[in-house]
Amino acid sequence: MASMAERAGGEVVGVSAPWGQPLDPTNVETAFAEHSPDVFAFVHAETSTGVLQPEVPKLTEIAHANDALVIADTVTSLGGVELRVDAWDIDVAYAGPQKCLSCPPGASPLTLNDRAMEKVLSREQAPRSWYLDLALLEGYWGEDRAYHHTAPVTNVYALREALRLVAEEGIEERWERHREVAGTLKAGVEGLGLEMNAAEEWWLPSLNAVRVPEIVDDGAVIDHLLSEYDIEIASGLGDLEGEIWRIGCMGHSAREKNVSYLLSALGDALESEGFESEASAPVVSD
Ligand SMILES: *Cc1c(COP(=O)(O)O)cnc(C)c1O
């Protein structure tokens, strides 16, 4: 997000938290007092660390008290974990179809409230991106149907079908399914003797970050799962490279049977790496 804003000519000030922890509203408040930004952007479901940002209304309240707009990255939240864009007073939220909506990539959900649209429509300078000129897009998406681009029609149908399935299941039921199924996953990896990266209160059901035990090579386990079981899990990024595995539990694939398959595969992969998992009989390693 920072890099995108900078490329668009924005001046970015970062508020950081240790990898594996959410943003601390106090630090956000301090940064506001010091820099008075026009926009505050944050990631709701942080896929690189398996952390769910709690207390979003606290963050939006700080931003609005300082006359700033709030942009939320909800790519791994939408359709997977509780997300209340309007009730939490988020001005702009974007997501992706390919995570918890289990839809092909290509067309992305985006929402702006009136406050954000007012800002878009009152710009003095045209934005540098013609394709993401939301004022032009409003004419295209709205009543006017003014030409702007050719829509990816097949993606729109795909997204409509994905959303229809969400409506059929019920959004709250879907959040609950993610919590339950990922809860089985979490209990299972803990049963194997592994630890989650994020504390319980920030646990992100749609992306489970699991600590790699000291004696285990993270890449060997990833390769083992892929070659023996056709399961792909991801490695850690940045500060957490080599420290965690990232296991997605998203959308249609968030099912108990996938979790039990993953758990037995992971137990096997760990065993072949010489890790004595607590769930299985003691393993004798050389
Ligand atoms: C996956 C992900 C992205 C990137 O989505 P793309 O569609 O690949 O650009 C951005 N933010 C978060 C939080 C994600 O999980």
mmCIF file of C-alpha atoms and ligand atoms in Angstrom:
data_model
loop_
_atom_site.group_PDB
_atom_site.id
_atom_site.type_symbol
_atom_site.label_atom_id
_atom_site.label_comp_id
_atom_site.label_asym_id
_atom_site.label_seq_id
_atom_site.Cartn_x
_atom_site.Cartn_y
_atom_site.Cartn_z
ATOM 1 C CA MET A 1 0.000 0.000 0.000
ATOM 2 C CA ALA A 2 2.823 2.351 0.902
ATOM 3 C CA SER A 3 4.561 1.666 -2.367
ATOM 4 C CA MET A 4 1.366 2.234 -4.375
ATOM 5 C CA ALA A 5 0.707 5.530 -2.584
ATOM 6 C CA GLU A 6 4.266 6.682 -3.122
ATOM 7 C CA ARG A 7 4.133 5.881 -6.832
ATOM 8 C CA ALA A 8 0.984 7.977 -7.051
ATOM 9 C CA GLY A 9 2.900 10.903 -5.561
ATOM 10 C CA GLY A 10 1.754 10.468 -1.990
ATOM 11 C CA GLU A 11 3.976 11.140 0.974
ATOM 12 C CA VAL A 12 3.802 8.120 3.230
ATOM 13 C CA VAL A 13 4.491 7.809 6.926
ATOM 14 C CA GLY A 14 4.484 4.287 8.297
ATOM 15 C CA VAL A 15 3.146 3.159 11.639
ATOM 16 C CA SER A 16 4.571 -0.237 12.356
ATOM 17 C CA ALA A 17 4.007 -3.059 14.773
ATOM 18 C CA PRO A 18 6.219 -6.080 15.408
ATOM 19 C CA TRP A 19 5.513 -8.760 12.770
ATOM 20 C CA GLY A 20 2.810 -10.900 14.336
ATOM 21 C CA GLN A 21 1.045 -8.111 16.193
ATOM 22 C CA PRO A 22 -1.699 -5.724 15.089
ATOM 23 C CA LEU A 23 -1.420 -1.941 14.933
ATOM 24 C CA ASP A 24 -1.591 -0.244 18.302
ATOM 25 C CA PRO A 25 -4.185 2.575 18.163
ATOM 26 C CA THR A 26 -1.985 4.661 20.488
ATOM 27 C CA ASN A 27 0.800 4.632 17.895
ATOM 28 C CA VAL A 28 -1.689 5.575 15.191
ATOM 29 C CA GLU A 29 -2.882 8.486 17.320
ATOM 30 C CA THR A 30 0.678 9.669 17.912
ATOM 31 C CA ALA A 31 1.435 9.529 14.184
ATOM 32 C CA PHE A 32 -1.706 11.556 13.460
ATOM 33 C CA ALA A 33 -0.659 14.234 15.953
ATOM 34 C CA GLU A 34 2.752 14.427 14.368
ATOM 35 C CA HIS A 35 1.952 14.235 10.658
ATOM 36 C CA SER A 36 -1.775 15.049 10.206
ATOM 37 C CA PRO A 37 -2.254 12.872 7.103
ATOM 38 C CA ASP A 38 -5.238 13.127 4.750
ATOM 39 C CA VAL A 39 -5.646 9.384 4.459
ATOM 40 C CA PHE A 40 -5.130 6.512 6.856
ATOM 41 C CA ALA A 41 -4.725 3.071 5.278
ATOM 42 C CA PHE A 42 -4.407 -0.268 7.007
ATOM 43 C CA VAL A 43 -4.655 -3.995 6.327
ATOM 44 C CA HIS A 44 -7.546 -5.703 8.078
ATOM 45 C CA ALA A 45 -6.516 -9.347 7.605
ATOM 46 C CA GLU A 46 -2.750 -9.405 7.427
ATOM 47 C CA THR A 47 -1.795 -12.370 5.272
ATOM 48 C CA SER A 48 1.936 -12.088 5.854
ATOM 49 C CA THR A 49 1.648 -12.557 9.600
ATOM 50 C CA GLY A 50 -1.709 -14.272 10.215
ATOM 51 C CA VAL A 51 -2.939 -11.328 12.261
ATOM 52 C CA LEU A 52 -6.452 -9.918 12.274
ATOM 53 C CA GLN A 53 -6.544 -6.223 13.137
ATOM 54 C CA PRO A 54 -8.876 -5.944 16.138
ATOM 55 C CA GLU A 55 -10.928 -2.930 17.162
ATOM 56 C CA VAL A 56 -11.186 -1.384 13.717
ATOM 57 C CA PRO A 57 -13.707 1.275 14.938
ATOM 58 C CA LYS A 58 -11.004 2.612 17.256
ATOM 59 C CA LEU A 59 -8.747 3.234 14.279
ATOM 60 C CA THR A 60 -11.442 4.807 12.115
ATOM 61 C CA GLU A 61 -12.484 7.036 15.014
ATOM 62 C CA ILE A 62 -8.945 8.371 15.381
ATOM 63 C CA ALA A 63 -8.715 9.018 11.638
ATOM 64 C CA HIS A 64 -12.077 10.786 11.433
ATOM 65 C CA ALA A 65 -11.348 12.898 14.513
ATOM 66 C CA ASN A 66 -8.377 14.090 12.463
ATOM 67 C CA ASP A 67 -10.388 14.664 9.265
ATOM 68 C CA ALA A 68 -8.719 11.823 7.410
ATOM 69 C CA LEU A 69 -10.292 9.196 5.185
ATOM 70 C CA VAL A 70 -9.828 5.523 5.964
ATOM 71 C CA ILE A 71 -8.856 2.937 3.344
ATOM 72 C CA ALA A 72 -8.921 -0.717 4.357
ATOM 73 C CA ASP A 73 -7.286 -3.621 2.570
ATOM 74 C CA THR A 74 -9.867 -6.362 3.072
ATOM 75 C CA VAL A 75 -8.493 -8.797 0.508
ATOM 76 C CA THR A 76 -8.305 -11.747 2.903
ATOM 77 C CA SER A 77 -11.273 -10.619 5.014
ATOM 78 C CA LEU A 78 -14.180 -10.420 2.578
ATOM 79 C CA GLY A 79 -16.269 -13.563 2.829
ATOM 80 C CA GLY A 80 -13.991 -15.115 5.461
ATOM 81 C CA VAL A 81 -13.986 -13.085 8.657
ATOM 82 C CA GLU A 82 -16.302 -10.535 10.197
ATOM 83 C CA LEU A 83 -16.123 -7.333 8.195
ATOM 84 C CA ARG A 84 -18.577 -4.463 8.681
ATOM 85 C CA VAL A 85 -17.443 -1.719 6.359
ATOM 86 C CA ASP A 86 -20.226 0.769 7.126
ATOM 87 C CA ALA A 87 -20.751 -0.022 10.813
ATOM 88 C CA TRP A 88 -17.012 0.314 11.415
ATOM 89 C CA ASP A 89 -17.000 3.590 9.474
ATOM 90 C CA ILE A 90 -14.459 2.520 6.849
ATOM 91 C CA ASP A 91 -14.577 4.998 3.948
ATOM 92 C CA VAL A 92 -12.952 2.895 1.256
ATOM 93 C CA ALA A 93 -12.432 -0.856 1.189
ATOM 94 C CA TYR A 94 -11.064 -3.049 -1.537
ATOM 95 C CA ALA A 95 -10.899 -6.819 -1.649
ATOM 96 C CA GLY A 96 -9.983 -9.585 -4.047
ATOM 97 C CA PRO A 97 -12.242 -12.291 -5.429
ATOM 98 C CA GLN A 98 -9.609 -15.037 -5.236
ATOM 99 C CA LYS A 99 -9.267 -15.398 -1.478
ATOM 100 C CA CYS A 100 -12.291 -16.062 0.741
ATOM 101 C CA LEU A 101 -14.769 -15.728 -2.130
ATOM 102 C CA SER A 102 -13.101 -18.619 -4.025
ATOM 103 C CA CYS A 103 -13.615 -16.861 -7.328
ATOM 104 C CA PRO A 104 -11.233 -16.511 -10.283
ATOM 105 C CA PRO A 105 -9.105 -13.341 -10.088
ATOM 106 C CA GLY A 106 -9.711 -10.457 -12.453
ATOM 107 C CA ALA A 107 -12.477 -8.263 -11.068
ATOM 108 C CA SER A 108 -12.196 -6.912 -7.537
ATOM 109 C CA PRO A 109 -14.842 -5.675 -5.120
ATOM 110 C CA LEU A 110 -14.351 -2.024 -4.178
ATOM 111 C CA THR A 111 -16.538 0.263 -2.104
ATOM 112 C CA LEU A 112 -16.439 3.983 -1.327
ATOM 113 C CA ASN A 113 -18.854 5.817 0.955
ATOM 114 C CA ASP A 114 -20.273 9.264 0.206
ATOM 115 C CA ARG A 115 -17.494 11.014 2.118
ATOM 116 C CA ALA A 116 -14.879 9.280 -0.029
ATOM 117 C CA MET A 117 -16.780 9.895 -3.273
ATOM 118 C CA GLU A 118 -17.075 13.558 -2.387
ATOM 119 C CA LYS A 119 -13.312 13.721 -2.148
ATOM 120 C CA VAL A 120 -12.945 11.875 -5.451
ATOM 121 C CA LEU A 121 -15.378 14.194 -7.236
ATOM 122 C CA SER A 122 -13.918 17.399 -5.841
ATOM 123 C CA ARG A 123 -10.344 16.764 -6.944
ATOM 124 C CA GLU A 124 -8.639 19.789 -8.448
ATOM 125 C CA GLN A 125 -6.226 17.680 -10.429
ATOM 126 C CA ALA A 126 -7.067 14.617 -12.490
ATOM 127 C CA PRO A 127 -5.559 11.461 -11.024
ATOM 128 C CA ARG A 128 -2.489 10.099 -12.781
ATOM 129 C CA SER A 129 -4.157 6.768 -13.423
ATOM 130 C CA TRP A 130 -6.750 6.940 -16.146
ATOM 131 C CA TYR A 131 -7.837 3.357 -15.447
ATOM 132 C CA LEU A 132 -8.438 3.998 -11.748
ATOM 133 C CA ASP A 133 -10.006 7.419 -12.228
ATOM 134 C CA LEU A 134 -12.978 6.780 -9.965
ATOM 135 C CA ALA A 135 -14.814 9.850 -11.190
ATOM 136 C CA LEU A 136 -14.778 8.411 -14.713
ATOM 137 C CA LEU A 137 -15.642 4.978 -13.357
ATOM 138 C CA GLU A 138 -18.623 6.406 -11.529
ATOM 139 C CA GLY A 139 -19.978 7.562 -14.889
ATOM 140 C CA TYR A 140 -19.361 4.095 -16.281
ATOM 141 C CA TRP A 141 -20.745 2.059 -13.364
ATOM 142 C CA GLY A 142 -23.560 4.487 -12.591
ATOM 143 C CA GLU A 143 -26.702 5.591 -14.361
ATOM 144 C CA ASP A 144 -24.861 7.385 -17.167
ATOM 145 C CA ARG A 145 -23.183 4.254 -18.544
ATOM 146 C CA ALA A 146 -20.543 6.550 -20.029
ATOM 147 C CA TYR A 147 -17.890 4.571 -21.860
ATOM 148 C CA HIS A 148 -14.632 4.083 -19.980
ATOM 149 C CA HIS A 149 -13.285 0.610 -20.761
ATOM 150 C CA THR A 150 -14.485 -2.816 -21.841
ATOM 151 C CA ALA A 151 -15.517 -4.743 -18.758
ATOM 152 C CA PRO A 152 -14.142 -8.244 -18.104
ATOM 153 C CA VAL A 153 -17.626 -9.691 -18.514
ATOM 154 C CA THR A 154 -16.764 -13.300 -17.680
ATOM 155 C CA ASN A 155 -15.149 -12.155 -14.423
ATOM 156 C CA VAL A 156 -18.252 -10.205 -13.539
ATOM 157 C CA TYR A 157 -20.396 -13.315 -14.029
ATOM 158 C CA ALA A 158 -17.916 -15.325 -11.942
ATOM 159 C CA LEU A 159 -18.021 -12.770 -9.147
ATOM 160 C CA ARG A 160 -21.789 -12.684 -9.252
ATOM 161 C CA GLU A 161 -21.909 -16.465 -8.879
ATOM 162 C CA ALA A 162 -19.372 -16.395 -6.025
ATOM 163 C CA LEU A 163 -21.458 -13.776 -4.224
ATOM 164 C CA ARG A 164 -24.628 -15.753 -4.878
ATOM 165 C CA LEU A 165 -23.025 -18.692 -3.076
ATOM 166 C CA VAL A 166 -22.131 -16.412 -0.168
ATOM 167 C CA ALA A 167 -25.728 -15.196 -0.012
ATOM 168 C CA GLU A 168 -26.995 -18.775 -0.141
ATOM 169 C CA GLU A 169 -24.772 -19.803 2.788
ATOM 170 C CA GLY A 170 -25.286 -16.539 4.687
ATOM 171 C CA ILE A 171 -22.392 -14.186 5.402
ATOM 172 C CA GLU A 172 -22.430 -14.715 9.180
ATOM 173 C CA GLU A 173 -22.694 -18.490 8.744
ATOM 174 C CA ARG A 174 -19.703 -18.260 6.447
ATOM 175 C CA TRP A 175 -17.658 -16.351 9.052
ATOM 176 C CA GLU A 176 -18.649 -19.001 11.574
ATOM 177 C CA ARG A 177 -17.583 -21.818 9.220
ATOM 178 C CA HIS A 178 -14.164 -20.223 8.764
ATOM 179 C CA ARG A 179 -13.772 -19.877 12.540
ATOM 180 C CA GLU A 180 -14.824 -23.465 13.154
ATOM 181 C CA VAL A 181 -12.812 -25.117 10.402
ATOM 182 C CA ALA A 182 -9.722 -23.017 11.039
ATOM 183 C CA GLY A 183 -10.266 -23.706 14.744
ATOM 184 C CA THR A 184 -9.892 -27.414 13.984
ATOM 185 C CA LEU A 185 -6.741 -26.589 12.036
ATOM 186 C CA LYS A 186 -5.347 -24.529 14.908
ATOM 187 C CA ALA A 187 -6.143 -27.205 17.497
ATOM 188 C CA GLY A 188 -4.627 -29.803 15.176
ATOM 189 C CA VAL A 189 -1.297 -28.058 14.667
ATOM 190 C CA GLU A 190 -1.108 -27.337 18.384
ATOM 191 C CA GLY A 191 -1.835 -31.017 18.968
ATOM 192 C CA LEU A 192 1.179 -31.829 16.798
ATOM 193 C CA GLY A 193 3.264 -29.735 19.185
ATOM 194 C CA LEU A 194 3.473 -26.618 17.006
ATOM 195 C CA GLU A 195 2.613 -23.055 17.951
ATOM 196 C CA MET A 196 0.577 -20.413 16.178
ATOM 197 C CA ASN A 197 2.407 -17.194 15.337
ATOM 198 C CA ALA A 198 -0.319 -14.774 16.371
ATOM 199 C CA ALA A 199 -1.784 -14.553 19.840
ATOM 200 C CA GLU A 200 -5.289 -16.012 20.225
ATOM 201 C CA GLU A 201 -6.947 -12.573 20.330
ATOM 202 C CA TRP A 202 -5.510 -11.619 16.903
ATOM 203 C CA TRP A 203 -5.770 -15.031 15.259
ATOM 204 C CA LEU A 204 -6.825 -14.796 11.618
ATOM 205 C CA PRO A 205 -8.906 -17.862 10.647
ATOM 206 C CA SER A 206 -8.474 -17.351 6.914
ATOM 207 C CA LEU A 207 -4.667 -17.383 7.131
ATOM 208 C CA ASN A 208 -3.054 -19.499 9.798
ATOM 209 C CA ALA A 209 0.557 -18.633 10.533
ATOM 210 C CA VAL A 210 2.291 -21.514 12.306
ATOM 211 C CA ARG A 211 5.747 -21.291 13.921
ATOM 212 C CA VAL A 212 8.384 -23.549 12.348
ATOM 213 C CA PRO A 213 10.073 -25.631 15.054
ATOM 214 C CA GLU A 214 13.764 -24.916 15.569
ATOM 215 C CA ILE A 215 15.042 -28.234 14.176
ATOM 216 C CA VAL A 216 12.841 -28.259 11.082
ATOM 217 C CA ASP A 217 13.640 -26.823 7.643
ATOM 218 C CA ASP A 218 10.507 -24.916 6.563
ATOM 219 C CA GLY A 219 11.171 -25.390 2.841
ATOM 220 C CA ALA A 220 11.571 -29.170 3.153
ATOM 221 C CA VAL A 221 8.128 -29.448 4.744
ATOM 222 C CA ILE A 222 6.580 -27.201 2.063
ATOM 223 C CA ASP A 223 8.173 -29.340 -0.684
ATOM 224 C CA HIS A 224 7.092 -32.569 1.017
ATOM 225 C CA LEU A 225 3.465 -31.447 1.253
ATOM 226 C CA LEU A 226 3.426 -30.392 -2.383
ATOM 227 C CA SER A 227 5.177 -33.418 -3.859
ATOM 228 C CA GLU A 228 3.572 -36.120 -1.704
ATOM 229 C CA TYR A 229 0.128 -34.669 -1.054
ATOM 230 C CA ASP A 230 -0.545 -31.936 -3.634
ATOM 231 C CA ILE A 231 -1.026 -29.447 -0.814
ATOM 232 C CA GLU A 232 0.513 -26.017 -1.135
ATOM 233 C CA ILE A 233 1.267 -23.962 1.934
ATOM 234 C CA ALA A 234 3.376 -20.798 1.948
ATOM 235 C CA SER A 235 6.559 -19.760 3.678
ATOM 236 C CA GLY A 236 7.078 -16.661 5.811
ATOM 237 C CA LEU A 237 7.906 -13.248 4.369
ATOM 238 C CA GLY A 238 10.131 -10.417 5.547
ATOM 239 C CA ASP A 239 10.976 -10.624 9.242
ATOM 240 C CA LEU A 240 9.199 -13.978 9.423
ATOM 241 C CA GLU A 241 11.070 -15.678 6.572
ATOM 242 C CA GLY A 242 11.963 -19.211 7.670
ATOM 243 C CA GLU A 243 10.047 -18.676 10.917
ATOM 244 C CA ILE A 244 6.487 -19.526 9.953
ATOM 245 C CA TRP A 245 4.346 -21.492 7.567
ATOM 246 C CA ARG A 246 1.224 -19.810 6.232
ATOM 247 C CA ILE A 247 -1.765 -22.085 5.783
ATOM 248 C CA GLY A 248 -4.782 -20.686 3.991
ATOM 249 C CA CYS A 249 -8.250 -21.675 5.092
ATOM 250 C CA MET A 250 -10.323 -19.675 2.674
ATOM 251 C CA GLY A 251 -13.694 -19.770 1.047
ATOM 252 C CA HIS A 252 -14.860 -23.045 -0.445
ATOM 253 C CA SER A 253 -11.686 -24.846 0.632
ATOM 254 C CA ALA A 254 -12.328 -24.091 4.326
ATOM 255 C CA ARG A 255 -13.713 -27.588 4.980
ATOM 256 C CA GLU A 256 -13.118 -30.076 7.781
ATOM 257 C CA LYS A 257 -12.025 -32.798 5.342
ATOM 258 C CA ASN A 258 -9.310 -30.555 3.874
ATOM 259 C CA VAL A 259 -8.076 -29.742 7.351
ATOM 260 C CA SER A 260 -7.861 -33.384 8.408
ATOM 261 C CA TYR A 261 -6.015 -34.218 5.163
ATOM 262 C CA LEU A 262 -3.598 -31.343 5.785
ATOM 263 C CA LEU A 263 -3.029 -32.340 9.405
ATOM 264 C CA SER A 264 -2.129 -35.919 8.609
ATOM 265 C CA ALA A 265 0.089 -34.784 5.718
ATOM 266 C CA LEU A 266 1.798 -32.243 7.954
ATOM 267 C CA GLY A 267 2.344 -34.857 10.654
ATOM 268 C CA ASP A 268 4.012 -37.069 8.066
ATOM 269 C CA ALA A 269 6.153 -34.242 6.670
ATOM 270 C CA LEU A 270 7.295 -33.253 10.159
ATOM 271 C CA GLU A 271 8.125 -36.835 11.001
ATOM 272 C CA SER A 272 10.308 -37.167 7.938
ATOM 273 C CA GLU A 273 12.113 -34.010 9.076
ATOM 274 C CA GLY A 274 12.882 -35.677 12.410
ATOM 275 C CA PHE A 275 10.348 -33.700 14.435
ATOM 276 C CA GLU A 276 8.708 -35.761 17.143
ATOM 277 C CA SER A 277 5.129 -34.626 17.036
ATOM 278 C CA GLU A 278 3.161 -34.995 20.211
ATOM 279 C CA ALA A 279 0.152 -36.519 18.512
ATOM 280 C CA SER A 280 1.882 -39.566 17.075
ATOM 281 C CA ALA A 281 3.810 -42.354 18.718
ATOM 282 C CA PRO A 282 7.368 -41.378 19.637
ATOM 283 C CA VAL A 283 9.518 -41.228 16.538
ATOM 284 C CA VAL A 284 13.050 -42.556 16.675
ATOM 285 C CA SER A 285 15.326 -40.387 14.622
ATOM 286 C CA ASP A 286 19.021 -40.680 13.930
HETATM 287 C C1 LIG B 1 -3.583 -11.547 -1.404
HETATM 288 C C2 LIG B 1 -3.524 -10.212 -0.775
HETATM 289 C C3 LIG B 1 -3.244 -9.077 -1.538
HETATM 290 C C4 LIG B 1 -2.897 -9.140 -2.992
HETATM 291 O O1 LIG B 1 -3.950 -9.444 -3.797
HETATM 292 P P1 LIG B 1 -3.678 -9.506 -5.395
HETATM 293 O O2 LIG B 1 -5.034 -9.699 -5.968
HETATM 294 O O3 LIG B 1 -2.762 -10.663 -5.616
HETATM 295 O O4 LIG B 1 -3.045 -8.204 -5.751
HETATM 296 C C5 LIG B 1 -3.268 -7.848 -0.918
HETATM 297 N N1 LIG B 1 -3.532 -7.731 0.394
HETATM 298 C C6 LIG B 1 -3.789 -8.804 1.166
HETATM 299 C C7 LIG B 1 -4.084 -8.608 2.626
HETATM 300 C C8 LIG B 1 -3.797 -10.078 0.614
HETATM 301 O O5 LIG B 1 -4.058 -11.140 1.380
#
